[in-house]
Structure formats: C-alpha cells, structure tokens
Amino acid sequence: MRNVPSVLSIAGTDPTGGAGIHADLKTFQERKAYGMAVVTSVVAQNTKGVQDVWHVPVDMVEQQIRAVFEDIRPGAVKTGMIATPEMIERVADLLEQENDVPLVIDPVMVATSGDSLMEQESLDLMKKRLLPLSAVITPNRQEAEVLTGLSIENIETAEDAAKTLVDEMGASAAVVKGGHLTGDATDVLYSEDGIEYLHAPRTDTNHTHGTGCSLSASIAAELARKNSIKTAVSNSKAFISKAIMDTLEIGKGNGPINHWASRLSKEDIMV
Ligand SMILES: Nc1ncnc2c1ncn2[C@@H]1O[C@H](COP(=O)(O)OP(=O)(O)OP(=O)(O)O)[C@@H](O)[C@H]1O
Ligand SMILES: Cc1ncc(CO)c(N)n1
C-alpha cells in the first residue's frame, strides 16, 4: 500500500502569505506532502510588521485538532505560533496522546519585524510541556538564547545551545539556526548522530519573512515522507537557501521567500 504523506501545521496566520500557516502550506505543497492547517491566532500583519493579534479560543483550537486527527492522521505535525500558556497546555495535552507522530516545534517568539508573537508567561510551559514532545525543535538565535539561558555569539555557542536543548531539556534533536548570526548562514543540528553543521552562503537580502516557518514546515514534510532527521534537515536547508537566494520582489518591508525557487525559474512566474 502506498500512501500520500500528509502534514499538519498548528500555527498563526499571515494575510500577506509569507509566514505562518500560509508559508507552511506553500512549503508542504512544494515538498510533496498533503498540507493541513489548524489556526491558533489570527494575525493582522504584513511584510512591514504586526498590527494586531486575535487568539482563537482554546476550545476551538482543540476542536480543529480533533477534526484533523479523527479523519486524516498526519504523518508529521509542526507547531509555530502558540502564543498563550492556555493554548500551549491544550496543544501539548492533545499531541501527547499522538506521540507516534513526529513533531517539529518552531518556537516562534518574535516576527522578523521584531514584533512579539508569544506571551512572556508561555515560556515555562513551552519548555516543560511542548519541547519534550519534539522530534526536532528549530529555534533561531534569540529563541535558543531565551530557551536555554545561554548567550549565542557564534557557531560554537550555537552548538552548546543545541546540546542543551537535547541533553538537558528533553528535545530529541535541535536545529539552532544561524540566520541572525554573522558570516555564512550556518545552522547547527544536534541529534542522536551527533553534531552536524549545515552550511549555506549568506544572501544579501532583507527578504527573509517566513524563513523559519518554511524551514520547519519543510522538515515536517520530509519526516512525513519517512526521511531521517539528518536527511530531513539537510534537504530542507537546501530548499530554504534556494528560496532565499532567488527572492521575489513582493512587499514593502521584509519580503517573503520564493517557495517556487527549487522548481520554477522567475521567467516561468513573472508576467
Ligand atoms: N540572509 C540569509 N541568507 C541565507 N540563508 C539565510 C539568511 N537568513 C536566514 N537564512 C536561513 O534561513 C533559515 C531560517 O533562519 P532564521 O534564523 O532567519 O530563522 P527565523 O528567525 O526563525 O525566521 P523568521 O524570519 O521566519 O522568524 C536558516 O536555515 C538560516 O540559516
Ligand atoms: C503567524 C506567524 N508565525 C511566525 C512568524 C515568524 O516569521 C510570523 N511572522 N507570523
């Protein structure tokens, strides 16, 4: 029997289509997985910043998750923006019961624009309840600092943070992303296979809105396709690097990445 891999994103929205569940669904489609999405928060945002946020009531988030699982069991789940302590607890309660489904956690705290997307009181629950359920957690520099309490200045300290997330805090694997470090855009993966550096040249662009969402969504799609963590992360790094390099001229601020880049040239896309 051959199955179509399916993936579920549990995350917030971006009406301009560059981040959140919109980026996740575009990524799932490009990474050959059937995409599904549960909305946690509706966010009025664009490439310039966040204007307002409305959290979906927690019972409704639960109903959405139950609706998906009782019908189409995902091959992997990714979580993005889960802003409030109550929402983290409820999502953790539900995902704990589905622990055979690999979980990718993107611990979203701030948007590329610098606006906050997670309440301060959520941090402890994120660490205690959600992080230990993860097959892999994908913090950026600042998120890894907040989660581990370590200061990350370079690739060596990023490696320390990845080890802390796994060896001391209970994640199965961690990717500490280097988008906000200087030099090459090198990410650090720490898993049961040890440390691996994922190298890519840094593209000189401010079109990085939704890079983190898309990277974690791609990893989830790869895991749903039954790839190992190592393969999932390195394929996803290649995908995201191309999408950042071959950027689209869209938006007045930190524009989105080009989800088509691995498949279509700009000539195919532009009118
Ligand atoms: N300018 C760049 N050139 C090449 N790769 C980049 C660049 N900026 C980020 N990346 C890569 O994009 C991925 C996401 O990293 P980043 O640290 O930007 O995540 P993030 O801050 O969570 O993203 P977001 O902007 O969605 O919040 C990583 O693989 C990182 O190395
Ligand atoms: C909904 C949402 N999730 C994550 C990010 C981070 O890029 C964002 N800007 N918006």
Coordinates of C-alpha atoms and ligand atoms in Angstrom, one line a residue:
M1 CA 0.0 0.0 0.0
R2 CA 1.4 3.4 -0.9
N3 CA 0.2 6.5 1.0
V4 CA 0.3 10.2 0.2
P5 CA 2.3 11.8 3.1
S6 CA 0.2 14.4 4.9
V7 CA 1.4 17.1 7.3
L8 CA -0.4 19.3 9.8
S9 CA 0.7 22.8 10.8
I10 CA -0.7 24.2 14.1
A11 CA 0.2 27.9 13.8
G12 CA -0.9 31.5 13.3
T13 CA -1.8 33.4 10.1
D14 CA -0.2 36.0 7.9
P15 CA -2.7 37.5 5.4
T16 CA 0.2 38.5 3.1
G17 CA 1.1 34.9 2.6
G18 CA 4.7 35.0 3.6
A19 CA 4.8 33.5 7.1
G20 CA 2.7 31.3 9.5
I21 CA 0.3 28.7 8.1
H22 CA 0.3 30.3 4.7
A23 CA 4.1 29.7 4.3
D24 CA 3.7 26.3 5.8
L25 CA 1.0 25.2 3.3
K26 CA 3.1 26.6 0.4
T27 CA 6.1 24.6 1.7
F28 CA 4.1 21.4 2.1
Q29 CA 2.9 21.6 -1.4
E30 CA 6.4 22.2 -2.8
R31 CA 7.8 19.4 -0.6
K32 CA 5.3 16.9 -1.9
A33 CA 3.1 16.4 1.2
Y34 CA -0.6 16.9 1.5
G35 CA -0.9 20.1 3.7
M36 CA -3.3 20.7 6.5
A37 CA -3.5 23.6 9.0
V38 CA -5.1 24.4 12.4
V39 CA -5.2 28.2 13.1
T40 CA -4.1 29.2 16.6
S41 CA -4.1 33.0 16.2
V42 CA -5.3 35.3 13.5
V43 CA -2.6 38.0 13.0
A44 CA -3.1 41.3 11.1
Q45 CA 0.5 41.6 9.8
N46 CA 2.4 42.2 6.6
T47 CA 6.0 42.4 5.5
K48 CA 6.4 45.6 7.5
G49 CA 5.1 44.4 10.9
V50 CA 2.4 43.1 13.1
Q51 CA -0.7 45.4 13.5
D52 CA -3.0 43.2 15.7
V53 CA -3.4 39.7 17.0
W54 CA -6.6 37.8 17.9
H55 CA -6.2 34.4 19.6
V56 CA -8.6 31.7 18.6
P57 CA -10.4 30.4 21.7
V58 CA -8.6 27.3 23.1
D59 CA -11.6 25.0 22.8
M60 CA -11.8 25.9 19.1
V61 CA -8.2 25.1 18.6
E62 CA -8.8 21.7 20.3
Q63 CA -11.8 21.0 18.0
Q64 CA -9.8 21.8 14.9
I65 CA -7.0 19.4 16.0
R66 CA -9.5 16.7 16.8
A67 CA -11.3 17.2 13.5
V68 CA -8.0 16.5 11.7
F69 CA -6.8 13.5 13.7
E70 CA -10.1 11.7 13.6
D71 CA -10.2 11.9 9.8
I72 CA -6.7 12.3 8.3
R73 CA -4.0 11.1 10.6
P74 CA -0.9 13.3 9.7
G75 CA 2.4 11.7 9.0
A76 CA 4.0 14.6 10.9
V77 CA 3.0 17.8 12.8
K78 CA 4.7 21.1 13.1
T79 CA 3.8 23.8 15.6
G80 CA 4.5 27.5 15.0
M81 CA 2.9 30.4 16.9
I82 CA 1.2 29.2 20.0
A83 CA 1.0 32.4 22.0
T84 CA -0.7 31.8 25.3
P85 CA 0.0 29.5 28.2
E86 CA -3.5 28.0 28.0
M87 CA -3.1 27.2 24.3
I88 CA 0.4 25.6 24.9
E89 CA -1.1 23.4 27.6
R90 CA -4.1 22.3 25.4
V91 CA -2.0 21.6 22.3
A92 CA 0.5 19.7 24.5
D93 CA -2.3 17.7 26.1
L94 CA -3.6 16.7 22.7
L95 CA -0.2 16.0 21.0
E96 CA 1.0 13.9 24.0
Q97 CA -1.7 11.4 23.0
E98 CA -0.3 11.2 19.5
N99 CA 3.3 10.6 20.3
D100 CA 3.9 8.2 17.4
V101 CA 3.5 11.2 15.0
P102 CA 6.9 13.1 14.7
L103 CA 6.6 16.7 16.0
V104 CA 8.6 19.7 14.7
I105 CA 8.5 22.6 17.0
D106 CA 9.3 26.1 15.7
P107 CA 9.3 28.0 19.0
V108 CA 8.0 31.3 17.5
M109 CA 8.5 34.2 19.8
V110 CA 9.0 37.3 17.6
A111 CA 8.3 38.1 13.9
T112 CA 11.1 39.1 11.5
S113 CA 9.8 42.7 12.0
G114 CA 10.7 42.4 15.8
D115 CA 7.1 42.2 17.0
S116 CA 6.3 39.8 19.8
L117 CA 4.2 36.7 18.9
M118 CA 4.4 34.8 22.3
E119 CA 3.3 35.9 25.8
Q120 CA 6.1 36.0 28.3
E121 CA 4.3 33.6 30.7
S122 CA 4.2 31.0 27.9
L123 CA 8.0 30.3 28.1
D124 CA 7.9 27.9 31.1
L125 CA 5.1 25.8 29.6
M126 CA 6.8 25.7 26.2
K127 CA 9.9 24.3 27.9
K128 CA 8.1 21.9 30.2
R129 CA 5.2 20.6 28.1
L130 CA 5.9 21.1 24.4
L131 CA 9.7 20.9 24.0
P132 CA 9.9 17.3 25.4
L133 CA 7.4 16.1 22.8
S134 CA 9.5 17.2 19.9
A135 CA 11.3 15.1 17.3
V136 CA 13.2 18.3 16.5
I137 CA 13.0 21.9 17.7
T138 CA 14.1 24.7 15.4
P139 CA 14.9 27.9 17.4
N140 CA 16.6 30.9 15.8
R141 CA 19.4 32.6 17.7
Q142 CA 17.2 34.7 20.0
E143 CA 14.7 31.9 20.7
A144 CA 17.6 29.5 21.6
E145 CA 19.0 32.1 24.0
V146 CA 15.7 32.6 25.7
L147 CA 15.0 28.8 25.9
T148 CA 18.5 27.8 27.2
G149 CA 19.6 31.0 29.0
L150 CA 22.9 30.8 27.1
S151 CA 24.3 33.7 25.1
I152 CA 24.9 32.8 21.4
E153 CA 27.6 34.7 19.7
N154 CA 28.9 32.3 17.1
I155 CA 28.6 28.7 15.8
E156 CA 30.4 27.2 18.8
T157 CA 27.9 28.7 21.3
A158 CA 25.0 27.7 18.9
E159 CA 26.3 24.2 19.3
D160 CA 26.3 24.5 23.1
A161 CA 22.6 25.6 22.9
A162 CA 21.6 22.7 20.6
K163 CA 23.2 20.3 23.0
T164 CA 21.5 21.9 26.0
L165 CA 18.1 21.6 24.2
V166 CA 18.6 17.9 23.7
D167 CA 20.7 16.6 26.5
E168 CA 19.2 18.8 29.3
M169 CA 15.8 19.9 28.2
G170 CA 14.4 16.8 26.5
A171 CA 14.1 17.6 22.8
S172 CA 15.0 14.6 20.6
A173 CA 17.0 16.8 18.2
A174 CA 17.6 20.6 17.8
V175 CA 18.5 22.8 14.9
V176 CA 19.8 26.2 16.1
K177 CA 19.5 28.5 13.1
G178 CA 22.2 30.9 12.1
G179 CA 20.1 33.4 10.2
H180 CA 20.8 36.0 12.9
L181 CA 24.5 35.3 13.3
T182 CA 27.2 36.9 11.2
G183 CA 29.1 35.3 8.4
D184 CA 27.7 32.3 6.4
A185 CA 24.2 31.2 7.1
T186 CA 25.3 28.1 9.0
D187 CA 22.8 26.1 11.1
V188 CA 23.7 23.6 13.8
L189 CA 21.9 20.2 14.0
Y190 CA 22.3 18.1 17.1
S191 CA 20.7 14.7 17.1
E192 CA 21.4 11.1 18.1
D193 CA 24.0 11.1 15.3
G194 CA 25.9 14.0 17.0
I195 CA 26.6 17.5 15.7
E196 CA 26.3 18.5 12.1
Y197 CA 26.8 21.9 10.5
L198 CA 24.5 22.9 7.7
H199 CA 26.4 25.5 5.6
A200 CA 25.0 27.9 3.1
P201 CA 26.3 31.3 1.8
R202 CA 24.5 34.3 3.3
T203 CA 22.3 36.0 0.7
D204 CA 22.4 39.8 0.9
T205 CA 18.7 40.4 1.2
N206 CA 16.0 41.6 3.6
H207 CA 13.5 39.2 2.1
T208 CA 13.6 36.7 5.0
H209 CA 10.0 37.0 6.2
G210 CA 8.8 33.4 7.0
T211 CA 12.2 31.7 6.6
G212 CA 11.9 30.0 9.9
C213 CA 8.3 28.9 9.3
S214 CA 9.2 27.5 5.9
L215 CA 12.3 25.6 7.1
S216 CA 10.4 23.9 9.9
A217 CA 7.5 23.1 7.6
S218 CA 9.9 21.5 5.1
I219 CA 11.5 19.4 7.9
A220 CA 8.0 18.2 8.9
A221 CA 7.1 17.3 5.3
E222 CA 10.4 15.4 4.9
L223 CA 9.6 13.5 8.2
A224 CA 6.2 12.6 6.9
R225 CA 7.9 11.2 3.8
K226 CA 9.8 8.9 6.3
N227 CA 13.2 10.6 5.9
S228 CA 15.6 10.6 8.8
I229 CA 16.1 13.8 10.8
K230 CA 19.5 14.3 9.2
T231 CA 18.2 13.9 5.6
A232 CA 15.0 16.0 6.5
V233 CA 17.1 18.9 7.8
S234 CA 19.7 18.9 5.0
N235 CA 17.1 18.7 2.3
S236 CA 15.2 21.5 4.0
K237 CA 18.3 23.7 4.3
A238 CA 18.9 23.3 0.5
F239 CA 15.2 24.2 -0.1
I240 CA 15.3 27.3 2.1
S241 CA 18.7 28.5 0.8
K242 CA 17.4 28.5 -2.8
A243 CA 14.1 30.2 -1.8
I244 CA 16.1 33.0 -0.1
M245 CA 18.6 33.3 -2.9
D246 CA 16.1 33.6 -5.7
T247 CA 13.9 36.1 -3.9
L248 CA 10.6 37.7 -5.2
E249 CA 10.0 41.4 -5.4
I250 CA 7.0 41.4 -3.2
G251 CA 6.1 43.6 -0.2
K252 CA 7.4 47.0 1.0
G253 CA 9.2 45.6 4.1
N254 CA 11.0 42.3 4.8
G255 CA 9.6 40.5 1.8
P256 CA 8.7 36.8 1.6
I257 CA 10.9 34.0 0.2
N258 CA 10.4 32.3 -3.1
H259 CA 8.7 28.9 -2.4
W260 CA 8.9 28.0 -6.1
A261 CA 12.7 28.5 -6.4
S262 CA 13.6 24.8 -6.4
R263 CA 11.1 24.1 -9.2
L264 CA 10.4 27.2 -11.4
S265 CA 12.6 30.0 -12.8
K266 CA 11.5 33.6 -12.4
E267 CA 10.8 33.6 -16.2
D268 CA 8.1 30.9 -15.5
I269 CA 6.5 33.0 -12.8
M270 CA 6.6 36.6 -13.9
V271 CA 4.0 38.2 -16.2
Ligands
LIG1 N1 20.4 36.1 4.5 C1 20.3 34.7 4.5 N2 21.0 34.0 3.6 C2 20.9 32.7 3.6 N3 20.2 31.9 4.5 C3 19.6 32.6 5.5 C4 19.6 34.0 5.5 N4 18.8 34.4 6.6 C5 18.3 33.3 7.1 N5 18.8 32.2 6.5 C6 18.5 30.8 6.8 O1 17.1 30.7 6.9 C7 16.7 29.7 7.8 C8 15.8 30.4 8.9 O2 16.7 31.1 9.8 P1 16.4 32.3 10.7 O3 17.5 32.3 11.8 O4 16.3 33.5 9.8 O5 15.0 31.9 11.3 P2 13.8 32.8 11.9 O6 14.4 34.0 12.6 O7 13.1 31.8 12.8 O8 13.0 33.2 10.7 P3 11.7 34.1 10.6 O9 12.2 35.3 9.8 O10 10.7 33.4 9.9 O11 11.3 34.5 12.0 C9 18.0 29.1 8.4 O12 18.3 28.0 7.6 C10 19.0 30.3 8.1 O13 20.3 29.9 8.1
LIG2 C1 1.9 33.8 12.3 C2 3.4 33.9 12.3 N1 4.2 32.9 12.7 C3 5.5 33.1 12.6 C4 6.1 34.3 12.2 C5 7.6 34.4 12.2 O1 8.1 34.6 11.0 C6 5.2 35.3 11.8 N2 5.7 36.5 11.3 N3 3.9 35.1 11.8

